[in-house]
Amino acid sequence: MANTKATSQIPSRAINLGGGGGVCMMSNTWRDEQHPSFINFISTFLTANAFRLNFVPIAPDFIFNCGGSSVAFIFVTSLDPICISQIFGRVQKLKLQFANLYVVITLPTKEKNDLFVRSYFKFGMELGKPTFVLVKDLEMGFEKMVKIAHSRGVCKREDATAKLKAERKQTVQAVNVFQRVVTSIPGIDSHDANALNQAIGSIEAISKASKEQILEKQTSLLTRQK
């Protein structure tokens, strides 16, 4: 599966995806199988997109941490018929270990594509488990990986933001309910509601207090304000 593509053969088309950022962990074993020029492209591309690159001994070829999302990748740079069984066996193993796993495979020719299709069904792959990403060349494959990791990170951040907005909305609604409940008590207006909340506590605490206790607290607060 080693890639020996010469530096002069790899076009430079690194682009900035915009709004990227995160950590990319690359397998030491995978790195050692690649041509130095491709590793240089990867490093440049990651830097342009605000990713930090670490070389580590990991089972997948890559793990991206982006926006709180972790995504693992197997990157097959050359589909060798001799290694087909090993490749798909590894896929079967890693899909049980990583919830977010993608398999990127470069298929530059029709023969390679046909080999992949036959092997996919031969080894009983289940559609989408994991997702296979088929590309024409190495750079396109890595760009796809970064885009997938970035997209999943954005989705997770937006989901977290949506939850935060929902919580804030619930808080505002709770405050409005508190205001309505407290101001329904005779002798108390909205100006006193926040002070009563600090003095007595929640709506539950207020509901357990007697009218006399609440009015006593209100009188005490008004006296201190004077």
Coordinates of C-alpha atoms in Angstrom, one line a residue:
M1 CA 0.0 0.0 0.0
A2 CA 3.0 2.2 -0.1
N3 CA 2.9 5.3 -2.2
T4 CA 6.0 6.3 -4.1
K5 CA 4.6 9.1 -6.3
A6 CA 7.4 11.6 -7.0
T7 CA 7.3 15.1 -5.8
S8 CA 7.1 16.6 -9.4
Q9 CA 4.0 14.4 -10.1
I10 CA 1.9 15.8 -7.2
P11 CA 0.2 19.1 -8.2
S12 CA -0.1 21.7 -5.6
R13 CA -3.7 22.7 -5.2
A14 CA -4.0 23.2 -1.5
I15 CA -7.0 25.4 -0.7
N16 CA -8.2 27.1 2.5
L17 CA -11.6 25.6 3.5
G18 CA -12.3 28.6 5.8
G19 CA -13.3 28.3 9.4
G20 CA -11.3 25.1 10.0
G21 CA -9.2 24.3 12.9
G22 CA -8.5 21.3 15.1
V23 CA -6.0 18.5 15.5
C24 CA -5.0 15.9 13.0
M25 CA -3.3 12.7 14.3
M26 CA -1.5 10.7 11.6
S27 CA -0.3 7.1 12.1
N28 CA 3.4 6.7 12.2
T29 CA 3.1 3.5 10.2
W30 CA 1.0 5.2 7.5
R31 CA 3.4 8.1 7.2
D32 CA 6.4 5.9 6.7
E33 CA 4.6 4.2 3.7
Q34 CA 4.1 7.5 1.9
H35 CA 6.3 9.6 -0.4
P36 CA 7.8 12.6 1.6
S37 CA 6.2 15.0 -1.0
F38 CA 2.7 13.8 -0.1
I39 CA 3.4 14.2 3.6
N40 CA 4.7 17.7 2.9
F41 CA 1.4 18.5 1.0
I42 CA -0.6 17.2 3.9
S43 CA 1.4 19.4 6.4
T44 CA 0.9 22.5 4.2
F45 CA -2.8 21.8 3.7
L46 CA -3.4 21.4 7.4
T47 CA -1.5 24.5 8.3
A48 CA -3.5 26.5 5.8
N49 CA -6.7 25.3 7.5
A50 CA -5.5 25.9 11.1
F51 CA -5.0 22.2 11.9
R52 CA -2.2 21.0 14.1
L53 CA -0.5 17.8 12.9
N54 CA 0.7 15.1 15.3
F55 CA 2.4 11.8 14.4
V56 CA 1.2 9.1 16.8
P57 CA 1.0 5.3 17.0
I58 CA -2.8 4.9 16.3
A59 CA -4.8 2.0 14.7
P60 CA -6.6 4.1 12.0
D61 CA -4.4 6.1 9.5
F62 CA -5.9 9.4 10.8
I63 CA -8.0 10.7 13.6
F64 CA -9.3 14.3 13.4
N65 CA -10.5 16.2 16.4
C66 CA -12.5 19.2 15.2
G67 CA -15.1 21.2 17.0
G68 CA -15.6 18.6 19.7
S69 CA -16.1 15.9 17.1
S70 CA -13.7 12.9 16.6
V71 CA -13.5 11.2 13.2
A72 CA -11.3 8.3 12.2
F73 CA -10.1 7.5 8.7
I74 CA -8.5 4.7 6.8
F75 CA -6.7 6.1 3.8
V76 CA -5.8 3.5 1.1
T77 CA -3.5 5.3 -1.3
S78 CA -3.0 2.3 -3.5
L79 CA -5.5 -0.6 -3.9
D80 CA -3.2 -3.6 -4.3
P81 CA -4.9 -6.9 -5.2
I82 CA -2.5 -8.7 -2.9
C83 CA -3.5 -6.7 0.1
I84 CA -7.3 -6.7 -0.5
S85 CA -8.1 -9.2 2.2
Q86 CA -5.9 -7.3 4.7
I87 CA -7.5 -3.9 3.8
F88 CA -11.1 -5.1 4.2
G89 CA -10.3 -7.1 7.3
R90 CA -8.9 -4.0 8.9
V91 CA -12.0 -2.1 7.9
Q92 CA -14.2 -4.7 9.7
K93 CA -12.1 -4.5 12.8
L94 CA -11.9 -0.7 13.1
K95 CA -15.6 -0.1 12.4
L96 CA -16.2 -1.9 15.7
Q97 CA -13.8 0.4 17.5
F98 CA -14.7 3.8 16.1
A99 CA -18.3 5.2 15.8
N100 CA -17.2 7.8 13.2
L101 CA -15.1 5.9 10.6
Y102 CA -14.6 6.7 7.0
V103 CA -12.5 4.7 4.4
V104 CA -10.9 6.8 1.7
I105 CA -9.6 4.9 -1.3
T106 CA -7.8 6.3 -4.4
L107 CA -9.1 4.6 -7.6
P108 CA -7.3 6.3 -10.5
T109 CA -8.3 3.7 -13.2
K110 CA -11.4 1.7 -14.2
E111 CA -9.5 -1.5 -13.3
K112 CA -9.0 -0.3 -9.8
N113 CA -12.6 0.8 -9.5
D114 CA -13.8 -2.7 -10.7
L115 CA -11.5 -4.3 -8.2
F116 CA -13.0 -2.3 -5.4
V117 CA -16.6 -3.1 -6.4
R118 CA -15.9 -6.8 -6.6
S119 CA -14.1 -6.8 -3.2
Y120 CA -16.8 -4.7 -1.6
F121 CA -19.4 -7.3 -2.1
K122 CA -17.0 -10.2 -1.7
F123 CA -16.2 -9.2 1.8
G124 CA -19.8 -8.4 2.7
M125 CA -19.6 -4.7 3.4
E126 CA -22.8 -3.1 4.6
L127 CA -23.8 0.1 2.9
G128 CA -22.7 3.1 4.9
K129 CA -21.1 1.0 7.7
P130 CA -18.6 2.5 7.3
T131 CA -18.8 5.0 4.6
F132 CA -16.4 4.6 1.7
V133 CA -15.1 7.7 -0.1
L134 CA -13.7 7.0 -3.6
V135 CA -11.4 9.5 -5.1
K136 CA -9.2 9.9 -8.2
D137 CA -6.0 11.0 -6.6
L138 CA -4.1 11.4 -3.3
E139 CA -4.7 15.1 -2.8
M140 CA -8.4 14.9 -3.5
G141 CA -8.6 12.1 -0.9
F142 CA -7.0 14.1 1.8
E143 CA -9.0 17.2 1.0
K144 CA -12.2 15.1 1.3
M145 CA -11.0 13.9 4.7
V146 CA -10.4 17.4 6.0
K147 CA -13.8 18.5 4.7
I148 CA -15.6 15.6 6.3
A149 CA -13.9 16.3 9.7
H150 CA -14.6 20.0 9.4
S151 CA -18.2 19.4 8.5
R152 CA -18.8 17.1 11.4
G153 CA -17.2 19.6 13.7
V154 CA -19.4 22.4 12.5
C155 CA -22.5 20.3 12.9
K156 CA -21.5 19.4 16.5
R157 CA -20.8 23.0 17.3
E158 CA -24.2 24.1 15.8
D159 CA -26.0 21.4 17.7
A160 CA -24.3 22.6 21.0
T161 CA -25.2 26.2 20.1
A162 CA -28.8 25.2 19.4
K163 CA -29.0 23.4 22.8
L164 CA -27.5 26.5 24.5
K165 CA -30.0 28.7 22.8
A166 CA -32.8 26.4 23.9
E167 CA -31.6 26.4 27.5
R168 CA -31.4 30.2 27.5
K169 CA -34.9 30.4 26.0
Q170 CA -36.2 28.1 28.8
T171 CA -34.4 30.3 31.4
V172 CA -36.1 33.4 30.0
Q173 CA -39.5 31.6 30.0
A174 CA -38.9 30.5 33.6
V175 CA -38.2 34.1 34.6
N176 CA -41.4 35.2 32.9
V177 CA -43.4 32.6 34.7
F178 CA -41.7 33.6 38.0
Q179 CA -42.7 37.2 37.4
R180 CA -46.3 36.3 36.6
V181 CA -46.6 34.0 39.7
V182 CA -45.0 36.4 42.1
T183 CA -46.9 39.5 40.9
S184 CA -50.2 37.7 41.2
I185 CA -49.7 37.9 45.0
P186 CA -51.6 40.9 46.4
G187 CA -49.3 43.8 47.4
I188 CA -46.4 42.8 45.2
D189 CA -45.5 44.3 41.8
S190 CA -42.9 43.4 39.2
H191 CA -40.3 45.7 40.7
D192 CA -40.3 43.6 43.9
A193 CA -40.2 40.2 42.1
N194 CA -36.4 39.9 41.7
A195 CA -35.8 41.1 45.2
L196 CA -38.2 38.5 46.6
N197 CA -36.5 35.8 44.5
Q198 CA -33.2 36.6 46.2
A199 CA -34.8 36.9 49.6
I200 CA -37.0 33.7 49.5
G201 CA -35.7 31.7 46.6
S202 CA -37.5 29.8 43.9
I203 CA -41.2 29.7 43.0
E204 CA -41.4 26.4 44.9
A205 CA -40.1 28.2 48.0
I206 CA -42.5 31.0 47.5
S207 CA -45.4 28.7 47.1
K208 CA -44.6 27.1 50.5
A209 CA -44.4 30.5 52.2
S210 CA -47.5 32.1 53.7
K211 CA -48.9 35.4 52.5
E212 CA -47.8 37.0 55.8
Q213 CA -44.2 35.7 55.4
I214 CA -44.0 37.0 51.8
L215 CA -45.4 40.4 52.8
E216 CA -43.0 40.5 55.8
K217 CA -40.0 39.9 53.5
Q218 CA -41.3 42.6 51.1
T219 CA -41.6 45.1 53.9
S220 CA -38.1 44.2 55.1
L221 CA -36.7 44.7 51.7
L222 CA -38.4 48.0 51.2
T223 CA -37.2 49.1 54.6
R224 CA -33.6 48.3 53.7
Q225 CA -33.9 50.1 50.3
K226 CA -34.9 53.2 52.2

